[in-house]
Amino acid sequence: MDEQDDNAFKDEDDPESDGVDGSPSPHSDGETSPHSDDEASPRSDSETDPEGNPTGELETDTAAVSSGNVEDKQAGGGCKEDEGMASRPPGYQDPPSYEETIRMSAIKVEGETPKRDRDEDLEWDQDESVEPNVIVNPFSDLRDGSPQEDIELGEMPGRSPRLTGATAEVTPSGDSIKRFVQPMEIESQTTQKPFHICFSEMNSRSLLIIIFSILIAIVAVLIVVLLPLAFSYVEYYELGLKQQRSTGQVFFNDGAFESGRHAVGPDYIFKKYPSWATSVHLDDIAVITTAGLSLSFSCSFQYFIREEELGLLEQRFDQGYPEVIKFVAEAALKNVAASINLSLYLEQRRQVEILFHDALRAKLGGNCCPDLEECLRYDTCHLCSNSDVCSRGYHINVPFFQLLEINLPDVILDRNLQVQLMHEEAEKETFLQQERLTRKRTEELVQGILNSASEVTNNSTSQASLIQSLGEAEARAIVEGSVSGGLTLMYNSMNVTVDQHKASLHWLRTLEKQDRLVMGVSFQEYMKLIKNWTVT
């Protein structure tokens, strides 16, 4: 198949083997015709013979073009230099031109009548700067009865070839089917033009597209660069005032910005302040009291900047407000510490801390009520003022204060220690005396309770003995009376009237009460009893 394609290319390049009637082959796009586009004129029907072959005038023009192209190639002209000519193998031929490709794409098997397939579509790019794309199926069968047609290249849309007189004739070229060349392959084989020629061929639309693309790229770069700069960040622990980057001007009246991301513009940033508590520690504040006593103390406090008054704070003190607040706080504490009695430092530390805290809030926070509704709710309006002439202080709130160490002179401490020891000794002696007195009183109470218990016990014992004796006597009397009555009744029933007999009977009754008493009526009964007792 490749050999057949090479033969087909050779047949097309050879002027003697072109076509049936010997018409010359068209030239490639890269070869410039001596006849420019301005001098070219469209072909008319009179310039071709009845079978579609070009006339002698066209052959003359084509020969002139071919000779001119050969001279240009020999002179080194064209858009691409012919490098490596010596290294090309024998029989090498240049790739087909644009017109040749159009003509070759429609060649069919020799002996069949060529025709134009009307079902095939020729797709042309409407942009004049792009070569047309031809979609032709060379393997489809020709329709019967279709006449041979000539394709006028000058009548096709898109960019027409420079040789307006050249035509593409559909003719058979042999027993084999020639190779189908894609337009992209043709473009890759075409020669490259110099920059000034390519630039001159660009139309106004392409220039507008390039300019518009450059503008879009510039705008995109500006957006990418300026958009992040337009946003400024305030952290959750910060407050910010808007500040112009170029001039350094701070906008006090715009209010404070809370945490977040704010679109303030590329020329603006935030001048930041802390939004949470700022701790201040004061060490060894020396004070001389009104009594002439020298002492020192340490303390710490925490303050918050008022968000609504941040602009006023910046306007008055700028970023130097921490030193100002520290200096003013130390002065206020000294004034209060000088008027406090020594006994408060020694005995009432909590009261001293409250006095210091109140002094700091009045000096640094001012006496203006921040919120009338809030102070009415918590009944604290007496501590602040709602008038227009109230003092805002230094635009901060001091909610926390800690009194740390109080350093008094050693003499004062020793004297106070001795006094405290004397008080302790006196209290100790008082407690000892109270202890002795309490013990005596306790012993007295115990003895009284014991005496009362003994008295009650003795009385109870005596009464119990008396009651028992009376009961026994009464019981004995009742028993004896009953016994006497019973004996009398028994004597009467037995008709015993003699006192001697009554005494014998009474003696027998007494013996009857004995445990080992053996009684019998006759000797025989007595003997029986003796025997039984002996055996047992």
mmCIF file with all atom_site columns, C-alpha atoms in Angstrom, residues 8-26 53 169 171-173:
data_model
loop_
_atom_site.group_PDB
_atom_site.id
_atom_site.type_symbol
_atom_site.label_atom_id
_atom_site.label_alt_id
_atom_site.label_comp_id
_atom_site.label_asym_id
_atom_site.label_entity_id
_atom_site.label_seq_id
_atom_site.pdbx_PDB_ins_code
_atom_site.Cartn_x
_atom_site.Cartn_y
_atom_site.Cartn_z
_atom_site.occupancy
_atom_site.B_iso_or_equiv
_atom_site.pdbx_formal_charge
_atom_site.auth_seq_id
_atom_site.auth_comp_id
_atom_site.auth_asym_id
_atom_site.auth_atom_id
_atom_site.pdbx_PDB_model_num
ATOM 1  C CA . ALA A 1 8   ? 0.756  8.039  -6.690  1.00 0.00 ? 8   ALA A CA 1
ATOM 2  C CA . PHE A 1 9   ? 2.818  10.915 -5.309  1.00 0.00 ? 9   PHE A CA 1
ATOM 3  C CA . LYS A 1 10  ? 5.369  10.465 -8.091  1.00 0.00 ? 10  LYS A CA 1
ATOM 4  C CA . ASP A 1 11  ? 2.631  10.499 -10.705 1.00 0.00 ? 11  ASP A CA 1
ATOM 5  C CA . GLU A 1 12  ? 1.271  13.706 -9.251  1.00 0.00 ? 12  GLU A CA 1
ATOM 6  C CA . ASP A 1 13  ? 4.655  15.419 -9.135  1.00 0.00 ? 13  ASP A CA 1
ATOM 7  C CA . ASP A 1 14  ? 5.663  14.324 -12.653 1.00 0.00 ? 14  ASP A CA 1
ATOM 8  C CA . PRO A 1 15  ? 4.238  16.805 -15.216 1.00 0.00 ? 15  PRO A CA 1
ATOM 9  C CA . GLU A 1 16  ? 4.278  14.186 -17.951 1.00 0.00 ? 16  GLU A CA 1
ATOM 10 C CA . SER A 1 17  ? 2.143  11.699 -16.024 1.00 0.00 ? 17  SER A CA 1
ATOM 11 C CA . ASP A 1 18  ? -0.474 14.170 -14.710 1.00 0.00 ? 18  ASP A CA 1
ATOM 12 C CA . GLY A 1 19  ? -4.114 13.485 -15.628 1.00 0.00 ? 19  GLY A CA 1
ATOM 13 C CA . VAL A 1 20  ? -5.547 12.046 -18.746 1.00 0.00 ? 20  VAL A CA 1
ATOM 14 C CA . ASP A 1 21  ? -4.925 15.065 -20.923 1.00 0.00 ? 21  ASP A CA 1
ATOM 15 C CA . GLY A 1 22  ? -1.543 16.027 -19.423 1.00 0.00 ? 22  GLY A CA 1
ATOM 16 C CA . SER A 1 23  ? -2.712 18.953 -17.257 1.00 0.00 ? 23  SER A CA 1
ATOM 17 C CA . PRO A 1 24  ? -0.047 20.257 -14.856 1.00 0.00 ? 24  PRO A CA 1
ATOM 18 C CA . SER A 1 25  ? -0.259 19.595 -11.128 1.00 0.00 ? 25  SER A CA 1
ATOM 19 C CA . PRO A 1 26  ? -1.089 22.454 -8.754  1.00 0.00 ? 26  PRO A CA 1
ATOM 20 C CA . ASN A 1 53  ? -8.896 20.638 -18.451 1.00 0.00 ? 53  ASN A CA 1
ATOM 21 C CA . GLU A 1 169 ? -9.735 17.596 -11.096 1.00 0.00 ? 169 GLU A CA 1
ATOM 22 C CA . THR A 1 171 ? -9.491 11.714 -12.028 1.00 0.00 ? 171 THR A CA 1
ATOM 23 C CA . PRO A 1 172 ? -8.540 8.104  -11.418 1.00 0.00 ? 172 PRO A CA 1
ATOM 24 C CA . SER A 1 173 ? -4.848 7.525  -10.722 1.00 0.00 ? 173 SER A CA 1
#
